[in-house]
Amino acid sequence: MIFVSFLSSFSKPLTMALSNSSWRLLQPSFFLMGIPGLEESQHWIAMPLSVLYLFAVMGNVTIIFIVWTDPSLHQPMYLFLAMLSGIDLVLASSTAPKTLAVLLVHAHEIGYTVCLTQMFFIHAFSSMESGVLVAMALDRYVAICHPLHHSTILHPGIIGRIGMAVLVRGLLLLLPFPILLRRLIFCQATVIGHAYCEHMAVVKLACSETTVNRAYGLAVALLVVGLDVVAIGISYAFILQTVLKVPGGEARLKAFSTCGSHICVILIFYVPGIFSFLTHRFGHHVPHHVHVLLATLYLLVPPALNPLVYGVKTQQIRQRVLRVFSLKGWI
């Protein structure tokens, strides 16, 4: 009798584990809801998102083309800008097509592997964008605080190494995300309350232990954003100290103006991102559709606005853009 009872107690969790495993094998896909609570308005919401994606693709492709084809722009500031545009292009293209498909044609299903791949690209390239912003802050620091040594300090070899370091950091830090997710068991409906595969939204669906996933996700977010914001802050503290020593208000204004575009891009990237992160982690009373809209806009607004910011505020970029379009007879 004791032996039978033992077999019974052992077989029950085993059966549950097998059934969970079988469930996962039989249904290896997720269902993206889009924007929960705003189902009736999703077609209208898709319109501005489509415009943002169009601006992101056209603007960033233009920036990359101009920097690539114009040797006079092969300087640290513009090379980092080309890196930023490439990252923005991947970031927007990892998010927008599937999001628009969900909102416009109700293509809600996404495969398990495709979901993890999308999630990896979104988070990895967000980390890379943050790293490039740090590199651009370093460029502004060297240009203002050590102008005579700018070209010798930030020569093409160093710029290439910085770009490689940003790439490797993003890949290595975010590679554990899909690996850790693969060990989870999903034994309930795999409905994601988002328009794309977001890390925490997928983690919350698991019925197995997720402490490691949650802790690692929070650690990466704090490590990347925390260290990068501190590095940018230190760079601009030295820049401010140097500029305030420059005699004459006009000279100070000119020095500050060289940082204007970069400061705008920093604000566009970090402010919505930090706000979205805080509301997602701690804003329990914020409606869920607000979380989803903020998270989606965070991935599309910076790629759409960054080329416009540099196009408007940077004379060299603006002149090359006008020249390209005039040659094509568009203006």
Short mmCIF file of C-alpha atoms in Angstrom, two decimals:
data_model
loop_
_atom_site.label_atom_id
_atom_site.label_comp_id
_atom_site.label_asym_id
_atom_site.label_seq_id
_atom_site.Cartn_x
_atom_site.Cartn_y
_atom_site.Cartn_z
CA MET A 1 0.00 0.00 0.00
CA ILE A 2 2.82 2.40 0.86
CA PHE A 3 4.59 1.41 -2.38
CA VAL A 4 1.42 2.11 -4.42
CA SER A 5 1.01 5.44 -2.67
CA PHE A 6 4.64 6.30 -3.46
CA LEU A 7 4.15 5.40 -7.13
CA SER A 8 1.01 7.51 -7.22
CA SER A 9 2.72 10.56 -5.71
CA PHE A 10 5.67 10.16 -8.08
CA SER A 11 3.63 9.60 -11.22
CA LYS A 12 1.45 12.70 -10.77
CA PRO A 13 4.21 15.33 -11.15
CA LEU A 14 5.81 13.21 -13.86
CA THR A 15 2.52 13.13 -15.77
CA MET A 16 2.13 16.89 -15.34
CA ALA A 17 5.67 17.48 -16.59
CA LEU A 18 5.09 15.25 -19.59
CA SER A 19 1.80 16.91 -20.38
CA ASN A 20 3.39 20.36 -20.08
CA SER A 21 6.23 19.30 -22.34
CA SER A 22 3.78 17.77 -24.81
CA TRP A 23 1.66 20.94 -24.74
CA ARG A 24 4.70 23.01 -25.57
CA LEU A 25 5.67 20.70 -28.44
CA LEU A 26 2.14 20.67 -29.84
CA GLN A 27 1.69 24.46 -29.63
CA PRO A 28 5.11 26.05 -30.19
CA SER A 29 3.72 29.48 -31.10
CA PHE A 30 2.58 32.66 -29.35
CA PHE A 31 -0.45 34.84 -29.97
CA LEU A 32 0.25 38.59 -30.12
CA MET A 33 -2.81 40.54 -29.01
CA GLY A 34 -1.67 43.87 -30.44
CA ILE A 35 -2.89 46.67 -28.18
CA PRO A 36 -5.29 45.16 -25.60
CA GLY A 37 -8.29 47.35 -24.89
CA LEU A 38 -7.98 49.30 -28.12
CA GLU A 39 -8.94 46.58 -30.59
CA GLU A 40 -11.48 48.84 -32.33
CA SER A 41 -8.86 51.55 -32.91
CA GLN A 42 -5.92 49.40 -33.98
CA HIS A 43 -6.28 50.25 -37.68
CA TRP A 44 -6.08 53.94 -36.87
CA ILE A 45 -3.12 53.45 -34.52
CA ALA A 46 -1.31 51.55 -37.30
CA MET A 47 -1.35 54.63 -39.56
CA PRO A 48 1.02 56.86 -37.52
CA LEU A 49 3.18 53.81 -36.75
CA SER A 50 3.47 53.16 -40.51
CA VAL A 51 4.53 56.78 -41.06
CA LEU A 52 7.14 56.50 -38.31
CA TYR A 53 8.54 53.31 -39.85
CA LEU A 54 8.63 54.91 -43.31
CA PHE A 55 10.51 57.92 -41.93
CA ALA A 56 12.90 55.60 -40.07
CA VAL A 57 13.76 53.57 -43.18
CA MET A 58 14.09 56.54 -45.55
CA GLY A 59 15.96 58.74 -43.08
CA ASN A 60 18.47 56.16 -41.88
CA VAL A 61 19.16 54.74 -45.34
CA THR A 62 19.81 58.32 -46.53
CA ILE A 63 22.23 59.01 -43.66
CA ILE A 64 24.15 55.76 -44.27
CA PHE A 65 24.32 56.43 -48.02
CA ILE A 66 25.55 60.01 -47.58
CA VAL A 67 28.23 59.14 -45.02
CA TRP A 68 29.33 56.08 -47.02
CA THR A 69 29.68 57.91 -50.35
CA ASP A 70 31.14 61.23 -49.17
CA PRO A 71 34.81 60.94 -48.11
CA SER A 72 34.68 64.36 -46.42
CA LEU A 73 32.23 62.88 -43.90
CA HIS A 74 34.54 60.03 -42.88
CA GLN A 75 35.11 61.72 -39.53
CA PRO A 76 34.36 60.32 -36.05
CA MET A 77 31.09 62.21 -35.57
CA TYR A 78 29.62 61.10 -38.90
CA LEU A 79 30.94 57.54 -38.70
CA PHE A 80 29.26 57.13 -35.32
CA LEU A 81 26.12 58.67 -36.83
CA ALA A 82 26.21 56.05 -39.61
CA MET A 83 26.53 53.32 -36.94
CA LEU A 84 23.53 54.81 -35.12
CA SER A 85 21.51 54.84 -38.35
CA GLY A 86 22.37 51.20 -39.08
CA ILE A 87 21.29 50.16 -35.58
CA ASP A 88 18.09 52.20 -35.84
CA LEU A 89 17.30 50.57 -39.18
CA VAL A 90 17.60 47.07 -37.68
CA LEU A 91 15.72 48.09 -34.53
CA ALA A 92 12.75 49.54 -36.42
CA SER A 93 12.68 46.66 -38.92
CA SER A 94 12.71 44.10 -36.09
CA THR A 95 9.58 45.65 -34.61
CA ALA A 96 7.42 47.46 -37.16
CA PRO A 97 6.62 44.80 -39.82
CA LYS A 98 5.15 42.29 -37.37
CA THR A 99 3.47 45.00 -35.29
CA LEU A 100 1.78 46.46 -38.37
CA ALA A 101 0.78 42.95 -39.53
CA VAL A 102 -0.89 42.35 -36.17
CA LEU A 103 -2.71 45.69 -36.19
CA LEU A 104 -3.72 45.79 -39.86
CA VAL A 105 -4.30 42.22 -41.04
CA HIS A 106 -4.68 40.44 -37.67
CA ALA A 107 -1.62 38.22 -38.21
CA HIS A 108 -1.47 37.49 -34.49
CA GLU A 109 0.42 34.18 -34.48
CA ILE A 110 4.21 34.13 -34.21
CA GLY A 111 6.41 31.03 -33.99
CA TYR A 112 8.28 30.24 -30.80
CA THR A 113 11.75 30.56 -32.38
CA VAL A 114 10.75 33.64 -34.40
CA CYS A 115 9.45 35.26 -31.20
CA LEU A 116 12.70 34.65 -29.34
CA THR A 117 14.70 35.89 -32.34
CA GLN A 118 12.67 39.10 -32.55
CA MET A 119 13.04 39.64 -28.81
CA PHE A 120 16.83 39.14 -29.02
CA PHE A 121 17.23 41.60 -31.90
CA ILE A 122 15.10 44.26 -30.21
CA HIS A 123 16.93 44.15 -26.88
CA ALA A 124 20.41 43.60 -28.33
CA PHE A 125 20.18 46.52 -30.75
CA SER A 126 18.66 48.77 -28.08
CA SER A 127 21.78 48.04 -26.03
CA MET A 128 23.95 48.81 -29.06
CA GLU A 129 22.20 52.13 -29.62
CA SER A 130 22.91 53.10 -26.02
CA GLY A 131 26.57 52.16 -26.55
CA VAL A 132 26.84 54.28 -29.71
CA LEU A 133 25.40 57.26 -27.82
CA VAL A 134 28.21 56.83 -25.29
CA ALA A 135 30.74 56.74 -28.16
CA MET A 136 29.24 59.94 -29.60
CA ALA A 137 29.54 61.60 -26.18
CA LEU A 138 33.21 60.56 -26.12
CA ASP A 139 33.66 62.11 -29.56
CA ARG A 140 32.13 65.42 -28.37
CA TYR A 141 34.39 65.34 -25.27
CA VAL A 142 37.55 64.86 -27.31
CA ALA A 143 36.48 67.44 -29.94
CA ILE A 144 35.83 70.15 -27.33
CA CYS A 145 38.30 69.34 -24.56
CA HIS A 146 41.20 68.14 -26.76
CA PRO A 147 40.54 69.68 -30.20
CA LEU A 148 44.16 69.56 -31.37
CA HIS A 149 44.37 65.80 -30.78
CA HIS A 150 40.89 64.87 -31.99
CA SER A 151 41.98 63.17 -35.21
CA THR A 152 44.90 61.37 -33.57
CA ILE A 153 42.88 60.08 -30.59
CA LEU A 154 39.80 59.03 -32.59
CA HIS A 155 41.46 57.68 -35.71
CA PRO A 156 39.63 55.14 -37.94
CA GLY A 157 41.21 52.16 -36.17
CA ILE A 158 39.94 53.29 -32.76
CA ILE A 159 36.49 54.04 -34.20
CA GLY A 160 36.34 50.53 -35.65
CA ARG A 161 37.33 49.00 -32.29
CA ILE A 162 34.70 51.08 -30.47
CA GLY A 163 32.06 49.93 -32.95
CA MET A 164 33.12 46.31 -32.51
CA ALA A 165 33.04 46.65 -28.71
CA VAL A 166 29.49 48.06 -28.87
CA LEU A 167 28.42 45.18 -31.12
CA VAL A 168 30.01 42.46 -28.97
CA ARG A 169 28.62 43.93 -25.75
CA GLY A 170 25.09 43.94 -27.13
CA LEU A 171 25.36 40.37 -28.40
CA LEU A 172 26.99 38.89 -25.30
CA LEU A 173 24.74 40.59 -22.75
CA LEU A 174 21.50 39.74 -24.54
CA LEU A 175 22.33 36.24 -25.81
CA PRO A 176 21.30 34.68 -22.46
CA PHE A 177 17.76 36.07 -22.89
CA PRO A 178 16.56 33.47 -25.44
CA ILE A 179 18.74 30.76 -23.87
CA LEU A 180 17.17 31.27 -20.43
CA LEU A 181 13.69 31.45 -21.96
CA ARG A 182 14.13 28.06 -23.64
CA ARG A 183 14.37 26.36 -20.25
CA LEU A 184 10.93 27.65 -19.19
CA ILE A 185 7.74 25.62 -19.36
CA PHE A 186 4.65 27.28 -20.80
CA CYS A 187 1.62 25.37 -19.53
CA GLN A 188 -1.01 28.05 -19.99
CA ALA A 189 -2.36 29.99 -22.95
CA THR A 190 0.59 31.65 -24.70
CA VAL A 191 -1.16 34.96 -25.35
CA ILE A 192 1.22 37.94 -25.26
CA GLY A 193 -0.46 41.23 -24.43
CA HIS A 194 1.85 43.13 -26.81
CA ALA A 195 2.22 43.86 -30.50
CA TYR A 196 5.69 42.25 -30.51
CA CYS A 197 7.68 39.77 -28.41
CA GLU A 198 8.82 41.68 -25.34
CA HIS A 199 11.05 39.89 -22.83
CA MET A 200 9.07 40.37 -19.63
CA ALA A 201 5.76 39.74 -21.40
CA VAL A 202 7.04 36.31 -22.48
CA VAL A 203 8.56 35.55 -19.05
CA LYS A 204 5.23 36.24 -17.33
CA LEU A 205 3.56 33.47 -19.37
CA ALA A 206 5.78 30.73 -17.92
CA CYS A 207 4.46 28.49 -15.15
CA SER A 208 7.96 27.36 -14.11
CA GLU A 209 10.42 29.29 -11.96
CA THR A 210 11.36 32.63 -13.58
CA THR A 211 13.48 34.24 -10.86
CA VAL A 212 16.70 33.91 -12.88
CA ASN A 213 15.08 35.41 -15.99
CA ARG A 214 13.63 38.36 -14.07
CA ALA A 215 16.85 39.02 -12.14
CA TYR A 216 19.04 38.83 -15.24
CA GLY A 217 16.68 41.08 -17.24
CA LEU A 218 16.70 43.71 -14.49
CA ALA A 219 20.50 43.44 -14.07
CA VAL A 220 21.12 43.95 -17.80
CA ALA A 221 18.77 46.94 -17.94
CA LEU A 222 20.40 48.60 -14.93
CA LEU A 223 23.93 47.73 -16.11
CA VAL A 224 23.52 49.00 -19.68
CA VAL A 225 21.44 52.10 -18.98
CA GLY A 226 23.11 52.89 -15.65
CA LEU A 227 26.72 52.70 -16.85
CA ASP A 228 25.98 54.38 -20.18
CA VAL A 229 24.11 57.29 -18.60
CA VAL A 230 26.92 57.76 -16.07
CA ALA A 231 29.53 57.72 -18.87
CA ILE A 232 27.56 60.28 -20.89
CA GLY A 233 27.07 62.42 -17.79
CA ILE A 234 30.80 62.40 -17.00
CA SER A 235 31.64 63.35 -20.61
CA TYR A 236 29.27 66.30 -20.55
CA ALA A 237 30.48 67.39 -17.11
CA PHE A 238 34.00 67.73 -18.55
CA ILE A 239 32.59 69.44 -21.67
CA LEU A 240 30.68 71.95 -19.53
CA GLN A 241 33.74 72.63 -17.41
CA THR A 242 35.84 73.30 -20.51
CA VAL A 243 33.22 75.45 -22.28
CA LEU A 244 32.69 77.67 -19.22
CA LYS A 245 36.40 78.51 -19.29
CA VAL A 246 36.15 79.78 -22.87
CA PRO A 247 36.11 83.61 -22.94
CA GLY A 248 33.25 85.23 -24.82
CA GLY A 249 29.59 84.25 -24.96
CA GLU A 250 29.61 83.66 -28.72
CA ALA A 251 32.48 81.17 -28.52
CA ARG A 252 30.70 79.31 -25.71
CA LEU A 253 27.47 79.19 -27.70
CA LYS A 254 29.32 77.82 -30.72
CA ALA A 255 30.93 75.10 -28.60
CA PHE A 256 27.59 74.14 -27.05
CA SER A 257 25.88 74.10 -30.47
CA THR A 258 28.14 71.25 -31.63
CA CYS A 259 26.52 69.09 -28.91
CA GLY A 260 22.92 70.09 -29.66
CA SER A 261 22.09 67.23 -32.00
CA HIS A 262 23.62 64.64 -29.70
CA ILE A 263 21.77 65.94 -26.64
CA CYS A 264 18.47 65.83 -28.56
CA VAL A 265 19.12 62.21 -29.62
CA ILE A 266 20.02 61.24 -26.02
CA LEU A 267 16.76 62.70 -24.73
CA ILE A 268 14.72 61.04 -27.51
CA PHE A 269 16.23 57.64 -26.68
CA TYR A 270 16.56 57.58 -22.89
CA VAL A 271 13.56 59.57 -21.62
CA PRO A 272 10.82 57.42 -23.27
CA GLY A 273 12.83 54.26 -22.59
CA ILE A 274 13.27 54.94 -18.87
CA PHE A 275 9.63 56.04 -18.55
CA SER A 276 8.43 52.88 -20.30
CA PHE A 277 10.69 50.71 -18.12
CA LEU A 278 9.49 52.32 -14.88
CA THR A 279 5.80 52.13 -15.78
CA HIS A 280 6.22 48.49 -16.84
CA ARG A 281 8.03 47.51 -13.63
CA PHE A 282 6.29 49.68 -11.05
CA GLY A 283 3.26 51.35 -12.68
CA HIS A 284 0.70 48.74 -11.67
CA HIS A 285 -2.15 51.25 -11.93
CA VAL A 286 -1.21 52.40 -15.45
CA PRO A 287 -3.59 50.85 -18.06
CA HIS A 288 -2.01 48.01 -20.00
CA HIS A 289 -2.64 49.60 -23.41
CA VAL A 290 -0.57 52.60 -22.24
CA HIS A 291 2.33 50.21 -21.46
CA VAL A 292 2.06 48.67 -24.93
CA LEU A 293 1.83 52.01 -26.76
CA LEU A 294 4.82 53.42 -24.85
CA ALA A 295 6.90 50.31 -25.51
CA THR A 296 6.05 50.37 -29.23
CA LEU A 297 6.69 54.10 -29.63
CA TYR A 298 10.00 53.74 -27.78
CA LEU A 299 11.22 51.42 -30.55
CA LEU A 300 9.93 53.52 -33.47
CA VAL A 301 10.19 57.18 -32.45
CA PRO A 302 14.00 57.38 -31.98
CA PRO A 303 14.80 55.68 -35.35
CA ALA A 304 12.33 58.04 -37.08
CA LEU A 305 13.48 61.27 -35.38
CA ASN A 306 17.26 60.75 -35.18
CA PRO A 307 17.88 61.38 -38.93
CA LEU A 308 15.59 64.43 -38.81
CA VAL A 309 17.45 65.85 -35.80
CA TYR A 310 20.86 65.47 -37.46
CA GLY A 311 19.49 66.57 -40.83
CA VAL A 312 18.08 69.79 -39.42
CA LYS A 313 20.77 70.69 -36.88
CA THR A 314 23.93 69.54 -38.73
CA GLN A 315 24.83 71.74 -41.68
CA GLN A 316 27.07 69.20 -43.43
CA ILE A 317 24.39 66.50 -43.40
CA ARG A 318 21.68 68.95 -44.45
CA GLN A 319 23.73 70.20 -47.42
CA ARG A 320 24.53 66.67 -48.63
CA VAL A 321 20.88 65.60 -48.34
CA LEU A 322 19.72 68.61 -50.37
CA ARG A 323 22.43 67.92 -52.95
CA VAL A 324 21.38 64.26 -53.31
CA PHE A 325 17.72 65.11 -53.72
CA SER A 326 18.45 67.98 -56.15
CA LEU A 327 20.55 65.65 -58.32
CA LYS A 328 17.62 63.25 -58.43
CA GLY A 329 15.31 66.11 -59.43
CA TRP A 330 13.10 65.75 -56.32
CA ILE A 331 13.52 69.38 -55.25
#
